[in-house]
Every structure is written in C-alpha cells, then in structure tokens.
PDB file of C-alpha atoms in Angstrom:
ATOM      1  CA  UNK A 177     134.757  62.165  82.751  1.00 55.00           C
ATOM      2  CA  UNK A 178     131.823  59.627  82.683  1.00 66.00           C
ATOM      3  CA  UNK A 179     131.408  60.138  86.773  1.00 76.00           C
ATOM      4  CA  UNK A 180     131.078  64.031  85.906  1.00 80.00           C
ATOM      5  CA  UNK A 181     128.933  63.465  83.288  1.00 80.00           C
ATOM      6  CA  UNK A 182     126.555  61.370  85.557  1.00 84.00           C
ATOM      7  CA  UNK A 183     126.721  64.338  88.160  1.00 87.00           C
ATOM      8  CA  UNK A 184     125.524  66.918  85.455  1.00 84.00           C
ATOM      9  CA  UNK A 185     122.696  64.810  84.424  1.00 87.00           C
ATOM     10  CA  UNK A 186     121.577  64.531  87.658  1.00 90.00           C
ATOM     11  CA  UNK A 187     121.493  67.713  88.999  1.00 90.00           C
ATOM     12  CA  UNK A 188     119.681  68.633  85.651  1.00 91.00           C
ATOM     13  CA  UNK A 189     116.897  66.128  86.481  1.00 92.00           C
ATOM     14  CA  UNK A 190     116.772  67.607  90.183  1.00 92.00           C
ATOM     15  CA  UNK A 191     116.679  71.164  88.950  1.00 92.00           C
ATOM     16  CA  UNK A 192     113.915  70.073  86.320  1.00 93.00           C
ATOM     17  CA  UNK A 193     111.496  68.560  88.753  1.00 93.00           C
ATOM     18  CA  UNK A 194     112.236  71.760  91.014  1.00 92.00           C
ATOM     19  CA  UNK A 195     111.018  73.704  87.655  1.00 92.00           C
ATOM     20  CA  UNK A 196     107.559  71.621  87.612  1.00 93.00           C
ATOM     21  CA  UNK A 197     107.107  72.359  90.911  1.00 93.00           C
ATOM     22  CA  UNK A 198     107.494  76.111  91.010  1.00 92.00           C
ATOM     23  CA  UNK A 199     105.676  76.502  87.566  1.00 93.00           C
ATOM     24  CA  UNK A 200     102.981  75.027  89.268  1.00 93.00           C
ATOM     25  CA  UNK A 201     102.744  76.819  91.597  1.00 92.00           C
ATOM     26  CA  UNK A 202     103.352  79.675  90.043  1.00 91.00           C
ATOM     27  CA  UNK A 203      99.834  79.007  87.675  1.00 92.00           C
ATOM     28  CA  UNK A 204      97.954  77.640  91.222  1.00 91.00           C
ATOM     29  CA  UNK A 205      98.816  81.800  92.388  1.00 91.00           C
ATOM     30  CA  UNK A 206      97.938  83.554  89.418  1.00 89.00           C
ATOM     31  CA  UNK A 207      94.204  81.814  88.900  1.00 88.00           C
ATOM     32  CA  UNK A 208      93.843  82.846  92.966  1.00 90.00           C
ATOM     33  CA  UNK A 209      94.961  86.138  92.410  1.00 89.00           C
ATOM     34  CA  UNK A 210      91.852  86.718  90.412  1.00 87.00           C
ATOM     35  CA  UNK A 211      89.670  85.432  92.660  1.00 89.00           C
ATOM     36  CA  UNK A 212      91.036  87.119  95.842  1.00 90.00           C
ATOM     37  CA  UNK A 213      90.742  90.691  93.341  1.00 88.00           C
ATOM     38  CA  UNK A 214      86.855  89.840  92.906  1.00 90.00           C
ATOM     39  CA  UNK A 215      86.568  89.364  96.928  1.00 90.00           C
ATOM     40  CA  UNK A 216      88.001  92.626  96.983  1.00 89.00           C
ATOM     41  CA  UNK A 217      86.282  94.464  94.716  1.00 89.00           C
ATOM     42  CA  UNK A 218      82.787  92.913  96.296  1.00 89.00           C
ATOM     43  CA  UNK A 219      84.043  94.232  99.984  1.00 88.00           C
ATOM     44  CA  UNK A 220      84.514  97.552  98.895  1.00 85.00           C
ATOM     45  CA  UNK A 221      80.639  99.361  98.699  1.00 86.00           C
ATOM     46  CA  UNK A 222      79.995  97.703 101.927  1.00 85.00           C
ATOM     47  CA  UNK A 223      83.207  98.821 103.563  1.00 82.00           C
ATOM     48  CA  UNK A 224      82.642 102.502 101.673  1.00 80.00           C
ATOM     49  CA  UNK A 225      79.019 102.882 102.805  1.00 81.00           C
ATOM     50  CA  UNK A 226      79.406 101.946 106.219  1.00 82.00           C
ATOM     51  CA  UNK A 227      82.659 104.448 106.752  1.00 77.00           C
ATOM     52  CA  UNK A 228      79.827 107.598 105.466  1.00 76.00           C
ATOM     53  CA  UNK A 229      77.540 106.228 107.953  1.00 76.00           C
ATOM     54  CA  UNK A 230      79.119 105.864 110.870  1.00 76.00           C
ATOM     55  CA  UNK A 231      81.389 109.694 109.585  1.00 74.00           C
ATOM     56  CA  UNK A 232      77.744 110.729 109.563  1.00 73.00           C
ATOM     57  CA  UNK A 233      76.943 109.590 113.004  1.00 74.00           C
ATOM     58  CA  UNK A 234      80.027 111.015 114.616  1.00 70.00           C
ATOM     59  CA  UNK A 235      80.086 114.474 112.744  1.00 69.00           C
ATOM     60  CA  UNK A 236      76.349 114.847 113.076  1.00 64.00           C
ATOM     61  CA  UNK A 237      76.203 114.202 116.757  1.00 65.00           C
ATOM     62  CA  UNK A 238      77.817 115.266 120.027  1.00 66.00           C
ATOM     63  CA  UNK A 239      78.316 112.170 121.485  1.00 65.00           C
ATOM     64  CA  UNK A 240      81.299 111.041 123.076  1.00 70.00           C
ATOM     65  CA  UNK A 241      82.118 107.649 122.376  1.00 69.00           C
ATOM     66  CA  UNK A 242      84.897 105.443 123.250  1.00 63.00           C
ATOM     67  CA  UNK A 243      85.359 104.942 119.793  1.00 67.00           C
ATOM     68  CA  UNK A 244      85.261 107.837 118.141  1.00 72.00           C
ATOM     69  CA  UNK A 245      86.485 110.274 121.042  1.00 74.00           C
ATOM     70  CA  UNK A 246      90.242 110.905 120.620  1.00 77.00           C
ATOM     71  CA  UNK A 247      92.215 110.472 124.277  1.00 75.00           C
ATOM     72  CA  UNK A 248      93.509 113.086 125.990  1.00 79.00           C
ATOM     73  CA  UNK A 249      96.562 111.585 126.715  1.00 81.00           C
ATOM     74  CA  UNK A 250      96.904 108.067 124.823  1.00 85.00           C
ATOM     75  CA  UNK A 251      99.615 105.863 126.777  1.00 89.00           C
ATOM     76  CA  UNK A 252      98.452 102.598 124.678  1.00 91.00           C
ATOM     77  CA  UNK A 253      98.373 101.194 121.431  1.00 93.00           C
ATOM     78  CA  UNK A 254      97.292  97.973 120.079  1.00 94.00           C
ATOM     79  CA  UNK A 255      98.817  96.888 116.679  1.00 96.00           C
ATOM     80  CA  UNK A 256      97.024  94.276 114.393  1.00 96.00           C
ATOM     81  CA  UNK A 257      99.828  92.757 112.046  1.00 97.00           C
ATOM     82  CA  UNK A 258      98.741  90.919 109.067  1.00 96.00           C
ATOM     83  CA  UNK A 259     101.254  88.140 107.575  1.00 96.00           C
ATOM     84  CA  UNK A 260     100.867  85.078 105.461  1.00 95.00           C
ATOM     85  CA  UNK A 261     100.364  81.045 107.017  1.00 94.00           C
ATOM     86  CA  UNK A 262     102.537  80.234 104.085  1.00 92.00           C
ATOM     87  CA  UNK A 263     106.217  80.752 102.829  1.00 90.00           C
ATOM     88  CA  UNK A 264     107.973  81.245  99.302  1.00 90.00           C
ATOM     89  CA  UNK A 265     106.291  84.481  98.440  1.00 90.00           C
ATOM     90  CA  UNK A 266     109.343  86.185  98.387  1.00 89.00           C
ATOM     91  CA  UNK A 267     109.172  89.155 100.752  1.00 91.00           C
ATOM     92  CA  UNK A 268     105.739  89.589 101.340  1.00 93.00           C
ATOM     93  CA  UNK A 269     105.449  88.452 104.911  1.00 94.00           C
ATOM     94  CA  UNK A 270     108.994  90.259 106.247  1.00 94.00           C
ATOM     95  CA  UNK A 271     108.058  93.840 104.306  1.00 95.00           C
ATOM     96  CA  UNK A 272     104.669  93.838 106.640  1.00 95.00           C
ATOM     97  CA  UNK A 273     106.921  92.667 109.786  1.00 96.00           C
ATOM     98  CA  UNK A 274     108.867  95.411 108.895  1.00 96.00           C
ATOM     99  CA  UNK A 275     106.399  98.023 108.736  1.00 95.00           C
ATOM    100  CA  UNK A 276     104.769  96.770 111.926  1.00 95.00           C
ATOM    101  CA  UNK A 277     108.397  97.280 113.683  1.00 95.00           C
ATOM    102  CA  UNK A 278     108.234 101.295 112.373  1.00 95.00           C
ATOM    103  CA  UNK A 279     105.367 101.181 113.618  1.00 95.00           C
ATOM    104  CA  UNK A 280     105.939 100.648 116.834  1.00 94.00           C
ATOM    105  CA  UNK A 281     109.027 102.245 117.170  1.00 94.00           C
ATOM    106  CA  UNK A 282     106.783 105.447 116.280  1.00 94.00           C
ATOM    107  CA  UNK A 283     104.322 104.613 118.733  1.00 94.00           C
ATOM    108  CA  UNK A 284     107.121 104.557 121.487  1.00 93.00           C
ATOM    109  CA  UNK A 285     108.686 107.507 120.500  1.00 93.00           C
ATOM    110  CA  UNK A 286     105.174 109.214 121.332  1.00 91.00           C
ATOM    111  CA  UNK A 287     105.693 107.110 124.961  1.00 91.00           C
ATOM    112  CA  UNK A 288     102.686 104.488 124.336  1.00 92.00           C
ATOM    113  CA  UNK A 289     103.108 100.791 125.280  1.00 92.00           C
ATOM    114  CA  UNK A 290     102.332  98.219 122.417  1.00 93.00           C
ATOM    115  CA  UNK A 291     100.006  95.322 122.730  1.00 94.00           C
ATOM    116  CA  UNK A 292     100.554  93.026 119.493  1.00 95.00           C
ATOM    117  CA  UNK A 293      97.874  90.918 117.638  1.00 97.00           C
ATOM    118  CA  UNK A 294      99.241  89.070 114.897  1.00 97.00           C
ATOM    119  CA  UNK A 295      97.318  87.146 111.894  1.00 96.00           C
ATOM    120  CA  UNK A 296      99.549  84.245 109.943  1.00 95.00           C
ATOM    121  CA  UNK A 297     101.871  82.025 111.514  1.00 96.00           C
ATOM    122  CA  UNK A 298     104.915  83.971 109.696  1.00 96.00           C
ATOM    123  CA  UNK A 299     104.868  87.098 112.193  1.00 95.00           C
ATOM    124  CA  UNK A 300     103.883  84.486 115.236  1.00 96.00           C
ATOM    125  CA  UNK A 301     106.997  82.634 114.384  1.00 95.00           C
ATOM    126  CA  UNK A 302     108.640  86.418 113.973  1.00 95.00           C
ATOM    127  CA  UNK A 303     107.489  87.286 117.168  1.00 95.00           C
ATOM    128  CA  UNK A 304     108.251  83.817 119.183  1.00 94.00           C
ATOM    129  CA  UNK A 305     111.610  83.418 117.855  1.00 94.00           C
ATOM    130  CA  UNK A 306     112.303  86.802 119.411  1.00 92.00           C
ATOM    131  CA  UNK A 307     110.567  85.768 122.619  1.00 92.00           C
ATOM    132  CA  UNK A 308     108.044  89.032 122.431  1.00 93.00           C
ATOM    133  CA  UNK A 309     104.961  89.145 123.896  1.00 92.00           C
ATOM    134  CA  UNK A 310     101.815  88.664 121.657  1.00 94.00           C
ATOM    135  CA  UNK A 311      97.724  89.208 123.123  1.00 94.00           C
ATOM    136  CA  UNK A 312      96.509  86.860 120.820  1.00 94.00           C
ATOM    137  CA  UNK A 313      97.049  85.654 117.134  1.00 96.00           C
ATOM    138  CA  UNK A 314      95.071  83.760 114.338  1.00 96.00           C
ATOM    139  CA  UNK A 315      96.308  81.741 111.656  1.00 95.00           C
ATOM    140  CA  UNK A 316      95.709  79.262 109.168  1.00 93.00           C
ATOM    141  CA  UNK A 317      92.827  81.293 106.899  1.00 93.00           C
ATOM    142  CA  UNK A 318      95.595  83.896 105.416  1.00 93.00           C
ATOM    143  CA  UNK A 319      95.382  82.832 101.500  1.00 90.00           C
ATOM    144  CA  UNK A 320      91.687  82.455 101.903  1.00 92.00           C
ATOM    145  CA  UNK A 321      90.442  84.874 104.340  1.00 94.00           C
ATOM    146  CA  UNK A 322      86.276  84.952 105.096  1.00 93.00           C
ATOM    147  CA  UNK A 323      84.216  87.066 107.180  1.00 93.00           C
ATOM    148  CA  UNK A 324      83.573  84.889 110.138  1.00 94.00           C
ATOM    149  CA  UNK A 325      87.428  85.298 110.444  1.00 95.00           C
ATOM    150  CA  UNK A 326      87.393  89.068 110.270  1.00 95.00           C
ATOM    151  CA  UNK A 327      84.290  88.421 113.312  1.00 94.00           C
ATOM    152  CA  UNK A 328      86.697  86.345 115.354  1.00 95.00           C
ATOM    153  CA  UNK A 329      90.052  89.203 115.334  1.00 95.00           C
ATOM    154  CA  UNK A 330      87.675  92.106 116.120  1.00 94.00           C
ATOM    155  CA  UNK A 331      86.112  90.961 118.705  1.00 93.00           C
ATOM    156  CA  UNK A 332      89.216  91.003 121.322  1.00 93.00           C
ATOM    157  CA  UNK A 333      89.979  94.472 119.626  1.00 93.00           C
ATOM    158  CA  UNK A 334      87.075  95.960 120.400  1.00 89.00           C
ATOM    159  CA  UNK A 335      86.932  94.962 123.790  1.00 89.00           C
ATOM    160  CA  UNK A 336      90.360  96.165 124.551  1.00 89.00           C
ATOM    161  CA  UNK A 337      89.141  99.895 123.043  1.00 86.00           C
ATOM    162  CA  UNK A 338      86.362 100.198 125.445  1.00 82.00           C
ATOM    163  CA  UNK A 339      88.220  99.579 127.943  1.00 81.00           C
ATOM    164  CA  UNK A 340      90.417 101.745 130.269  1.00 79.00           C
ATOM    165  CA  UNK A 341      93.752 102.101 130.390  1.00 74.00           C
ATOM    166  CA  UNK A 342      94.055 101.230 133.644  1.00 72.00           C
ATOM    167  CA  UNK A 343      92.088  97.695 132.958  1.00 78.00           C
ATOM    168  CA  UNK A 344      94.262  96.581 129.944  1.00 77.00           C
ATOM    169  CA  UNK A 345      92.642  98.530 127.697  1.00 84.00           C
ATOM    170  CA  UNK A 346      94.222 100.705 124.867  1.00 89.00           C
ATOM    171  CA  UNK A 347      93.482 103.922 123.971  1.00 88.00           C
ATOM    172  CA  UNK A 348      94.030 103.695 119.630  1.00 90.00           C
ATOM    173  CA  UNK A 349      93.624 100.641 117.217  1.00 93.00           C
ATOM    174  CA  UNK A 350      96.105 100.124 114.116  1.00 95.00           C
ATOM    175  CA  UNK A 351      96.291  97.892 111.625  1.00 96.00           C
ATOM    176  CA  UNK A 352      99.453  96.535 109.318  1.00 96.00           C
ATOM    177  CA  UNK A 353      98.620  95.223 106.447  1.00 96.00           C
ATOM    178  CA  UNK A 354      99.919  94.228 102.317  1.00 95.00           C
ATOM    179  CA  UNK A 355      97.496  96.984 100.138  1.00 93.00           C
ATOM    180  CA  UNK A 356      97.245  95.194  96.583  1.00 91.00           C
ATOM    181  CA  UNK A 357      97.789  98.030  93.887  1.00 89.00           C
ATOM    182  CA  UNK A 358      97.852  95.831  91.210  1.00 86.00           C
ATOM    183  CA  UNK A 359     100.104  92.398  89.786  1.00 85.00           C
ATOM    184  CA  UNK A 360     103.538  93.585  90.492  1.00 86.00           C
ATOM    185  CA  UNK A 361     102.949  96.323  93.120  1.00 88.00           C
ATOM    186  CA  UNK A 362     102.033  95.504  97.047  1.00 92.00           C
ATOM    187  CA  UNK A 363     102.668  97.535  99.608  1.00 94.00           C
ATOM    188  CA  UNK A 364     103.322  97.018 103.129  1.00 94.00           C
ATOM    189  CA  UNK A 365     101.063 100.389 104.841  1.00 94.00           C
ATOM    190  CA  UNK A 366      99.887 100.480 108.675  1.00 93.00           C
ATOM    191  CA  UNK A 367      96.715 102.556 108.971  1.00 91.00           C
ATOM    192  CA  UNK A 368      94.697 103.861 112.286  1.00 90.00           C
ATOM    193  CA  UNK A 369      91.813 102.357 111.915  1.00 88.00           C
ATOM    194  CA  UNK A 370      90.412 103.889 115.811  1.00 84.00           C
ATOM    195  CA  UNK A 371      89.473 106.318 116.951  1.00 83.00           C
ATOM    196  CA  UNK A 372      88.150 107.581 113.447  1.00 76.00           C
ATOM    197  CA  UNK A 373      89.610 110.466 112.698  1.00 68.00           C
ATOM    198  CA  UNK A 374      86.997 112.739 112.281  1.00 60.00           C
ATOM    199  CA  UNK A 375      89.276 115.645 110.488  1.00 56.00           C
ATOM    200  CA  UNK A 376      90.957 114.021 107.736  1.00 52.00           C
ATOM    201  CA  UNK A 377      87.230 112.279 106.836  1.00 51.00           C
ATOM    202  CA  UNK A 378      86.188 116.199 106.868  1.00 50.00           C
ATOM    203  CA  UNK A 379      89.447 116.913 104.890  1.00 52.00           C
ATOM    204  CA  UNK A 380      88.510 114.022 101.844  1.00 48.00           C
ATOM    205  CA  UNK A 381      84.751 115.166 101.734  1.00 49.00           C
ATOM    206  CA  UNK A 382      86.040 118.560 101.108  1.00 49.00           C
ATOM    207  CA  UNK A 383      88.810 117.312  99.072  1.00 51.00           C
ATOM    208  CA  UNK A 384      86.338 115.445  96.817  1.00 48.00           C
ATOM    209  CA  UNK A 385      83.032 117.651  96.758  1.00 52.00           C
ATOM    210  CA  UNK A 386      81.104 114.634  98.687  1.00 55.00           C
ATOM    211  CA  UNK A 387      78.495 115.941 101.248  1.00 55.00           C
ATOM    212  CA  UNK A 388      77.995 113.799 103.779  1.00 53.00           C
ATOM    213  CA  UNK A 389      74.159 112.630 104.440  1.00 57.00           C
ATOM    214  CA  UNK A 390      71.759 113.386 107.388  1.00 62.00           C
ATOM    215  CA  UNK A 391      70.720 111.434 109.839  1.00 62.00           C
ATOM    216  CA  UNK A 392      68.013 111.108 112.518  1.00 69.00           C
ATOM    217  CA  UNK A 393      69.212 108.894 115.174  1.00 68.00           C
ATOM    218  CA  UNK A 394      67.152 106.485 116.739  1.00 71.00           C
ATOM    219  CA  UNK A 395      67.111 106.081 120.030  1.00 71.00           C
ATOM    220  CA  UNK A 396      70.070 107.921 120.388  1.00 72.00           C
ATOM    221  CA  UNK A 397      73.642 108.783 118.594  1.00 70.00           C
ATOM    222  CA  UNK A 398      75.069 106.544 121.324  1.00 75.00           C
ATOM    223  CA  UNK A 399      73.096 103.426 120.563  1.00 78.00           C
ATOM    224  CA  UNK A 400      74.276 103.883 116.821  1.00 77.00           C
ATOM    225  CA  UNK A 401      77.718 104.126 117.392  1.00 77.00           C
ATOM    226  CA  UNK A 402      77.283 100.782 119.612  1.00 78.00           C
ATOM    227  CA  UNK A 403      75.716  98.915 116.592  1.00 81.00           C
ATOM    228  CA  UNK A 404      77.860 100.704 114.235  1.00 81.00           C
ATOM    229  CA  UNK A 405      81.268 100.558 114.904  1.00 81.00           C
ATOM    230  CA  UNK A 406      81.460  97.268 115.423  1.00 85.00           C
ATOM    231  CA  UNK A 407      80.824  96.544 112.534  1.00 88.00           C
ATOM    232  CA  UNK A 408      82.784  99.102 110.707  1.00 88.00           C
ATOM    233  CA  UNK A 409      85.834  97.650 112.837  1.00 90.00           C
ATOM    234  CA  UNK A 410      84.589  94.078 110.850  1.00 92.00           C
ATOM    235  CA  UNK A 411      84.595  95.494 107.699  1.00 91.00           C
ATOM    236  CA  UNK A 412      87.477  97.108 107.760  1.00 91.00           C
ATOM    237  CA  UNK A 413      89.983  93.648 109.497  1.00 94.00           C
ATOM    238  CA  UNK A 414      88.325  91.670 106.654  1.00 94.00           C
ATOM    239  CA  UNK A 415      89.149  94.349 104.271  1.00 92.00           C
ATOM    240  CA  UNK A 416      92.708  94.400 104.828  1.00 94.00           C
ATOM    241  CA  UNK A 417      92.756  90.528 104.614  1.00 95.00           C
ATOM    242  CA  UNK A 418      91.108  90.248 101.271  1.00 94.00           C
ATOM    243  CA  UNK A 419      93.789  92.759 100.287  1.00 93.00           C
ATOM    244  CA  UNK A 420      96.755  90.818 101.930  1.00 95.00           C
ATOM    245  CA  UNK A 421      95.509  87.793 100.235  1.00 95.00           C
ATOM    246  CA  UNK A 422      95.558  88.824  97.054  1.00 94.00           C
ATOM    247  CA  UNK A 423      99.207  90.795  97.598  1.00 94.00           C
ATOM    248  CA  UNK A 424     100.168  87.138  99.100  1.00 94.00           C
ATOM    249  CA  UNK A 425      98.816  85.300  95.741  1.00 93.00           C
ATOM    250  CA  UNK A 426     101.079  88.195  93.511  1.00 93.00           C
ATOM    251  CA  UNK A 427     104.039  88.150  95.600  1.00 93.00           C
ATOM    252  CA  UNK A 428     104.251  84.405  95.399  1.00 93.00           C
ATOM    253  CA  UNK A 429     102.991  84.101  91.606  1.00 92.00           C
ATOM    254  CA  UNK A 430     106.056  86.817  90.972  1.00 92.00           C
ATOM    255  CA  UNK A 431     108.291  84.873  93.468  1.00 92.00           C
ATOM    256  CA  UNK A 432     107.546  81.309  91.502  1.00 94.00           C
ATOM    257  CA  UNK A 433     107.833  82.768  88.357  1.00 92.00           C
ATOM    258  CA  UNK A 434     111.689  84.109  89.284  1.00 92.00           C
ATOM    259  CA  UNK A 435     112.130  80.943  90.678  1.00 92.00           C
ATOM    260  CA  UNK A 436     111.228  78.781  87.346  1.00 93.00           C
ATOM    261  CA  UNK A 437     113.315  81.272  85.384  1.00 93.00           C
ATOM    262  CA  UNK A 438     116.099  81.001  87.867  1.00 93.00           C
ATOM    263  CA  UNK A 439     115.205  77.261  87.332  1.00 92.00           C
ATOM    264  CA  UNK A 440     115.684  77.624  83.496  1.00 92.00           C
ATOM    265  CA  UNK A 441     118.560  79.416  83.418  1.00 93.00           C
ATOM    266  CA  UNK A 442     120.388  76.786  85.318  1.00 92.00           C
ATOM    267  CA  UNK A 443     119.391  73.978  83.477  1.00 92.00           C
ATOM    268  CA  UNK A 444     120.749  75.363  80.186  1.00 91.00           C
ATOM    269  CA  UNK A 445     124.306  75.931  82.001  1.00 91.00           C
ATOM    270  CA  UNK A 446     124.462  72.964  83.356  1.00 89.00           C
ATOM    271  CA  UNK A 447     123.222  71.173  79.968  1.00 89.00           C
ATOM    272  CA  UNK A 448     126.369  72.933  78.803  1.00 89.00           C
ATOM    273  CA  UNK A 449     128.683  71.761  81.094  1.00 86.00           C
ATOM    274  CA  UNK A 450     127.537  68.279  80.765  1.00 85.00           C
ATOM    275  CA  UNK A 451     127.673  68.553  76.469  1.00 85.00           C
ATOM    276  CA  UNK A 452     131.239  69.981  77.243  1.00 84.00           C
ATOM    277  CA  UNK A 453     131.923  66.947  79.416  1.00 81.00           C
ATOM    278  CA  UNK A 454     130.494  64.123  76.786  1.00 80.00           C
ATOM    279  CA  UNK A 455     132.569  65.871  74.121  1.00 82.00           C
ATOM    280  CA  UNK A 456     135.885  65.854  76.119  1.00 78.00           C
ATOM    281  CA  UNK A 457     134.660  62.054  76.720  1.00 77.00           C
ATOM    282  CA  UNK A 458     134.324  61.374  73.262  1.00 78.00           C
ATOM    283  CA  UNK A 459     137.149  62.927  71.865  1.00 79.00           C
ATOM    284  CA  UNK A 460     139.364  60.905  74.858  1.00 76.00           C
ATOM    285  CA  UNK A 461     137.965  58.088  73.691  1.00 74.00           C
ATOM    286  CA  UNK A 462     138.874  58.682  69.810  1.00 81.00           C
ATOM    287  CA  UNK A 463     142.343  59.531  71.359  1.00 78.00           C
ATOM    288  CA  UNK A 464     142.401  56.287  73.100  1.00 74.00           C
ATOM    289  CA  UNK A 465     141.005  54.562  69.788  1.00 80.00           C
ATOM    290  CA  UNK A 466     143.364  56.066  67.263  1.00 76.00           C
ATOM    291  CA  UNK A 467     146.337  55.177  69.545  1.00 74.00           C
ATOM    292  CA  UNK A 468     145.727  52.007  70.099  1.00 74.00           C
ATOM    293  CA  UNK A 469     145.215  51.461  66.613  1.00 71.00           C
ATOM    294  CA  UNK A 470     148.601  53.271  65.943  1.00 75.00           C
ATOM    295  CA  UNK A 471     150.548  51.313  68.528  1.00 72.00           C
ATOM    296  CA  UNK A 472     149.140  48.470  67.173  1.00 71.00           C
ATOM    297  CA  UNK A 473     150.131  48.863  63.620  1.00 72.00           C
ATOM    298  CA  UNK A 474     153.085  49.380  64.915  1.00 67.00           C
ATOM    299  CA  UNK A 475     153.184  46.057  66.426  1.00 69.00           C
ATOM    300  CA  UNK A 476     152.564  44.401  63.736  1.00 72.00           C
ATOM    301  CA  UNK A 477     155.034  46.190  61.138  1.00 64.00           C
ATOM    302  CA  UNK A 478     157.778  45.204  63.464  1.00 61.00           C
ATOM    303  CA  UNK A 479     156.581  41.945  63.524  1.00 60.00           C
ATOM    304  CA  UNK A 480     156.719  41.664  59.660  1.00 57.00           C
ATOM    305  CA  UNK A 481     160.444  42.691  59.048  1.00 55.00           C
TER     306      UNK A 481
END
C-alpha cells in the first residue's frame, strides 16, 4: 500500500507541474492573440485600398498583363501554404495541410502541375517526411509575422508568374492559409490570389453598391500594373500571415486551456485514488494494531491462569 501510495503522489506532482506549464502558456497565447488581432485590423485599409486600385487599373484599362490576364490554357499552379514554426496548437497546422492537399488534388483534376511554397517548419516537415518536392519555404517568423517577411515570400512568386510556362513559370498563384473569425473559430480557406479575377471584383461592387473610382494612368496602364501588383501580391502574403498568427495564438490558447483542464481533471482522480490508498493503509494498520493487541491479551490471560 505505502509503495502505491508513493506512486499516486508522484504522478500528481508530475501532472501538476504539467498544469503550470500549459496554464502558462495558455495566458502567454491569449495576451498575443490580442496583439496579432490589432496587426490585423491595422493591415486591413491598406490591403482594401490597394485591391480598388489596382480593380481600377485593370477594369479601366485594356492592358494585358501577366498578372491580371487569365491564361488560355493554364497547365501550372503554384500553391503558397501557410503553417505554424511551432507545435501544441492542437490542429491548426494539419487543418491548413489539409486544405492545401484539396487543393491540389483540385488543381490536378483540372490537369495543372503543382509547384509548392511552404511558410512554417510544420508543413516543411509535412512535406519532407513525405519526400515531396518543395520550390522554396520560410520559417521561423510564423507567431510573429512582419512585412519584410511578406517582401521576402513574394518575391520568388512573382517572378515565377511572369514567367512562361515553358521557363518554370506558372500560370495562377494561390494561397492556403488559417482566416481568424474570431476566439474559437479559424478556418483553414485557400484563395486565388492571381490572376485577379476581374468578374467576381465586378460581381461584389455590384453586390455592395460600391463604384469603383477613375483613374488617369500615368505613363501608361502597363507601368501601373508593374508598380502595383507587386505590391498588392505583398499586402495580401502578409495579410494572410497576420491572420494565421492570430488563428495560431487561438488554436493554441484553446488547445492549452483543454490541456490544463485535462490536467485538472486528472489530478482530482488520481488524488482519489491515492486518499483511497492511505485509507486502506490506515485501516490495515488499525487491523494490524487491534490484533496484535488482541493476541497479546491473549498472551497474557493464559499466562495468568
């Protein structure tokens, strides 16, 4: 009984200091998580202003750019997959591997090959435990994404747009990515980012009353689309990371949280179990009292007569 006992207690002292641990962190997400909402929130009437602009440009022009012009025949896609640098955020990083795999299965159903860049060292482990190829991948900024980062991904990606086919290039640009609804909902959602699709912009503005503004272009439609787009490629990467870090930040405040409950829970069963073990000590050693005491009286009343 006492070698049980001792087993109880300390498994309860291992599952407390688990409990510090994942309370802590738990309070270390949910301070982030407002932080990462802010960063958000800021992006957004950049990201929205420069989307009219550069709708503007493309619907109040005839130019044919590389980046706005759909392909006659697209044979390639590239895929941009956001996933965290970190673990034990429950299933934040394998819901957005996930919807990168429908993804491409889609994509290859429509008979275009697949280039894969990959941000956070959860899909690059993913991908190179599986032995699949990857163009390039980024990691260690996931949690705490800036806009130099956001620079350094679009740069390859925009390169490989406006470029042919036939010299590695690709002919459409998506992006995977964790949208952050709010504390308890994140979803995984892949989104075209290029070429812009001029019809569903059309669509929304009708949709929503909006008239889009005019423009005079100077020196040309062409040169604007070249400064633009870029740009609007930028905003639109570092977007999607400020919104996977803050989905990251939820999903592992909400993953901690069920972990120090889970934590709780077994620390008042095994408290019981080890109470239930000191009692069936105790009363074993009241048994072992009161019959020695018995056999002893015993004793001695036989040695009286």
């Amino acid at each position: 009984m006492g070698a049980q006992l001792r087993v109880y207690k300390r498994r309860i002292q291992a599952v407390t200091a688990t409990k510090k641990i994942t309370k802590a962190m738990e309070m270390i997400a949910a301070s982030r998580i407002v932080k990462a909402q802010r960063k958000v929130a800021a992006s957004m009437p950049y990201a929205t202003e420069l989307t009219r602009a550069v709708t503007a440009v493309a619907t109040g022009s005839s130019a044919k750019h590389p980046l706005t012009t759909e392909a006659e025949a697209p044979t390639r896609a590239a895929v941009l997959l956001v996933t965290s640098d970190r673990g034990l955020a429950g299933g934040y990083s394998s819901n957005a591997i996930k919807a990168a795999e429908r993804l491409r299965e889609r994509l290859a159903s429509e008979g275009k090959e697949v280039d894969t860049y990959i941000v956070g060292r959860k899909g690059v482990a993913y991908y190179g435990f599986r032995e699949r190829k990857v163009e390039e991948f980024w990691t260690g900024f996931t949690d705490n994404p800036a806009y130099s980062d956001a620079k350094r991904i679009a740069a390859p990606l925009i390169e490989a747009i406006q470029k042919e086919t036939a010299e590695g290039g690709v002919d459409e640009l998506h992006i995977v990515f964790t949208e952050f609804v709010s504390m308890m909902t994140q979803n995984a959602v892949d989104d075209r980012m290029l070429p812009l699709s001029l019809d569903e912009v059309a669509e929304e503005s009708t949709r929503t009353g909006e008239i889009l503004p005019l423009f005079e272009f100077e020196p040309s439609a062409e040169d604007v689309l070249d400064a633009l787009l870029p740009r609007y490629v930028e905003s639109r990467i570092y977007n999607a990371l400020l919104q996977a870090a803050a989905s990251e930040h939820a999903a592992r405040r909400r993953a901690m949280k069920s972990a120090t409950d889970n934590a709780g829970d077994l620390i008042k069963s095994l408290s019981r179990l080890a109470n239930a073990a000191r009692q069936a000590e105790i009363t074993q050693e009241i048994s072992e009292i009161v019959g020695g005491a018995s056999a002893l009286a015993d004793a001695t009343a036989g040695s009286d007569k």
